[in-house]
Amino acid sequence: ETRTSTKQIDLLTAAKESQLIASDSLTSNKFNWDLSPYKDESATLTKIIDGQLSCEGTFVNKRKVEWPAPYVPANDFYLAVDAKLAKGTKDIIGYGLFFRRSGSKEYYLKITDTQTLTFFYYDGQKWETLIDWLYIPVLRPGQYNRIAVIADGEHFYFYVNDQMISDVENRQ
């Protein structure tokens, strides 16, 4: 059973109704997403097809592949993406959101189709786990899932399919 408090619903509603800074329907490449193939062993092909950013490839050495979203300076924000794993080994391949990138520092919210979530902070030298693997019963493997984060100062709230999954504070 999943229960959501009124405060959690109000926070998500307020975030969704806040001023829109950037949005991309992916009907064109207006934000100049990097569609060039990687020139290494990953043999990755990235393309925009029918309003979707698609990545196909063979990934080795647990290499991460990422596409920077449009840079919008914001301390407090609501960031969401509808994403799914189209094919691949569901317990190895993850997808999610990178955000608050500053130099070589960044945050990464990772989801897998084994219905798990984890959250990391990279300080430029090493990854620190801020939320260890959590089971997410509301995640629909093989289907599109809305993955969202609300950043409110040093506090982060994580949602999957509009259900709050976890929150954490980090003063990095």
Coordinates of C-alpha atoms in Angstrom, one line a residue:
E1 CA 0.0 0.0 0.0
T2 CA 1.3 3.5 -0.9
R3 CA 0.2 6.4 1.2
T4 CA 0.9 10.0 0.3
S5 CA 0.6 12.8 2.8
T6 CA -1.3 16.1 2.0
K7 CA 2.0 18.0 2.3
Q8 CA 3.6 15.7 -0.3
I9 CA 0.7 16.2 -2.7
D10 CA 0.7 20.0 -2.1
L11 CA 4.5 20.2 -2.8
L12 CA 4.1 18.3 -6.1
T13 CA 1.1 20.3 -7.2
A14 CA 2.8 23.6 -6.4
A15 CA 5.9 22.5 -8.3
K16 CA 3.9 21.5 -11.4
E17 CA 2.1 24.8 -11.4
S18 CA 5.3 26.9 -11.0
Q19 CA 6.8 29.0 -13.8
L20 CA 7.9 26.9 -16.7
I21 CA 11.6 27.7 -17.6
A22 CA 12.3 25.1 -20.2
S23 CA 10.4 22.3 -21.9
D24 CA 11.2 20.1 -24.9
S25 CA 8.6 18.1 -26.8
L26 CA 11.5 16.6 -28.9
T27 CA 9.7 17.4 -32.2
S28 CA 12.9 19.1 -33.3
N29 CA 16.3 19.6 -31.8
K30 CA 15.8 23.1 -30.5
F31 CA 18.0 22.6 -27.5
N32 CA 20.8 21.1 -29.6
W33 CA 20.9 17.6 -27.9
D34 CA 24.1 15.8 -28.7
L35 CA 23.2 13.4 -31.5
S36 CA 26.7 12.5 -32.6
P37 CA 27.7 8.9 -32.1
Y38 CA 30.3 8.1 -29.4
K39 CA 33.6 7.3 -30.9
D40 CA 34.6 4.5 -28.5
E41 CA 33.6 0.9 -27.7
S42 CA 30.1 1.8 -26.7
A43 CA 28.9 2.1 -30.3
T44 CA 26.1 4.4 -29.3
L45 CA 23.5 5.8 -31.7
T46 CA 21.4 8.7 -30.5
K47 CA 18.5 10.1 -32.4
I48 CA 15.2 12.0 -32.1
I49 CA 12.3 10.0 -33.5
D50 CA 8.6 10.8 -33.1
G51 CA 9.1 13.1 -30.1
Q52 CA 11.5 10.7 -28.3
L53 CA 15.2 10.9 -27.6
S54 CA 16.4 7.4 -28.3
C55 CA 19.8 5.8 -27.4
E56 CA 20.8 2.5 -28.8
G57 CA 24.1 0.8 -28.2
T58 CA 26.3 -1.8 -26.6
F59 CA 27.6 -0.5 -23.3
V60 CA 30.8 -1.9 -21.8
N61 CA 32.6 -1.2 -18.5
K62 CA 29.5 0.1 -16.8
R63 CA 30.0 3.3 -18.8
K64 CA 27.3 6.0 -18.3
V65 CA 25.9 7.7 -21.3
E66 CA 24.2 11.1 -20.7
W67 CA 22.7 14.0 -22.5
P68 CA 22.9 17.4 -20.8
A69 CA 19.5 19.1 -20.6
P70 CA 19.3 22.7 -21.5
Y71 CA 21.3 24.7 -18.9
V72 CA 19.0 26.7 -16.7
P73 CA 20.4 28.1 -13.5
A74 CA 18.0 27.3 -10.7
N75 CA 18.5 26.6 -7.1
D76 CA 14.9 25.5 -6.5
F77 CA 13.3 23.5 -9.3
Y78 CA 10.9 20.7 -10.5
L79 CA 12.5 18.5 -13.1
A80 CA 10.7 15.6 -14.8
V81 CA 11.1 13.2 -17.6
D82 CA 9.0 10.4 -19.1
A83 CA 11.4 7.6 -19.7
K84 CA 11.5 3.8 -20.2
L85 CA 14.0 1.1 -20.9
A86 CA 13.1 -0.1 -24.4
K87 CA 15.3 -3.1 -24.4
G88 CA 18.3 -4.5 -22.6
T89 CA 19.2 -6.2 -19.4
K90 CA 16.8 -4.6 -16.9
D91 CA 18.9 -5.3 -13.8
I92 CA 22.0 -3.7 -15.3
I93 CA 20.9 -0.8 -17.4
G94 CA 19.5 2.2 -15.6
Y95 CA 18.0 5.6 -16.6
G96 CA 17.2 8.8 -14.7
L97 CA 18.1 12.4 -14.2
F98 CA 21.4 14.2 -13.8
F99 CA 21.1 17.7 -12.3
R100 CA 22.7 20.5 -10.4
R101 CA 25.9 20.1 -12.4
S102 CA 28.6 22.5 -11.4
G103 CA 32.0 22.0 -12.9
S104 CA 32.7 18.3 -12.4
K105 CA 30.2 18.0 -9.5
E106 CA 26.7 16.6 -10.1
Y107 CA 23.7 14.6 -8.7
Y108 CA 22.3 11.5 -10.4
L109 CA 18.9 9.9 -9.7
K110 CA 19.0 6.3 -11.2
I111 CA 16.1 4.0 -11.8
T112 CA 16.1 0.4 -13.1
D113 CA 13.4 -1.8 -14.4
T114 CA 13.9 -4.1 -11.4
Q115 CA 11.7 -1.4 -9.7
T116 CA 14.6 0.2 -7.8
L117 CA 16.0 3.7 -7.3
T118 CA 19.2 5.1 -6.0
F119 CA 20.6 8.6 -5.7
F120 CA 24.3 9.7 -5.9
Y121 CA 26.4 12.9 -5.5
Y122 CA 29.6 13.2 -7.5
D123 CA 32.1 15.6 -5.8
G124 CA 34.5 15.6 -8.8
Q125 CA 36.5 12.7 -7.4
K126 CA 34.1 10.0 -6.3
W127 CA 30.5 9.0 -6.2
E128 CA 28.7 9.2 -2.8
T129 CA 25.5 7.2 -2.3
L130 CA 22.9 9.5 -0.7
I131 CA 20.0 7.0 -1.0
D132 CA 20.8 3.3 -1.3
W133 CA 18.7 1.1 -3.5
L134 CA 15.0 1.4 -2.7
Y135 CA 12.1 -0.8 -4.0
I136 CA 9.6 1.3 -6.1
P137 CA 6.3 -0.6 -6.4
V138 CA 4.8 2.1 -8.5
L139 CA 7.4 1.8 -11.3
R140 CA 6.0 0.1 -14.4
P141 CA 8.9 -2.0 -16.0
G142 CA 8.9 -1.7 -19.8
Q143 CA 6.5 1.2 -19.8
Y144 CA 7.0 5.0 -19.7
N145 CA 7.4 6.3 -16.1
R146 CA 7.4 9.9 -15.0
I147 CA 10.6 10.4 -13.0
A148 CA 10.8 13.7 -11.1
V149 CA 12.8 15.6 -8.6
I150 CA 11.9 18.7 -6.6
A151 CA 14.9 20.6 -5.3
D152 CA 14.1 23.0 -2.5
G153 CA 17.3 24.5 -1.3
E154 CA 19.4 21.5 0.1
H155 CA 16.4 19.2 0.2
F156 CA 15.5 16.8 -2.6
Y157 CA 12.1 15.1 -3.1
F158 CA 11.9 12.2 -5.6
Y159 CA 8.8 11.0 -7.4
V160 CA 8.0 8.1 -9.7
N161 CA 4.6 8.4 -11.5
D162 CA 3.6 11.2 -9.2
Q163 CA 4.1 9.2 -6.1
M164 CA 6.7 10.4 -3.6
I165 CA 9.4 7.7 -3.2
S166 CA 11.9 9.3 -0.9
D167 CA 13.6 12.6 0.1
V168 CA 17.0 13.5 1.3
E169 CA 19.0 16.6 2.5
N170 CA 22.5 17.2 1.2
R171 CA 24.6 20.3 2.0
Q172 CA 27.3 19.6 -0.7

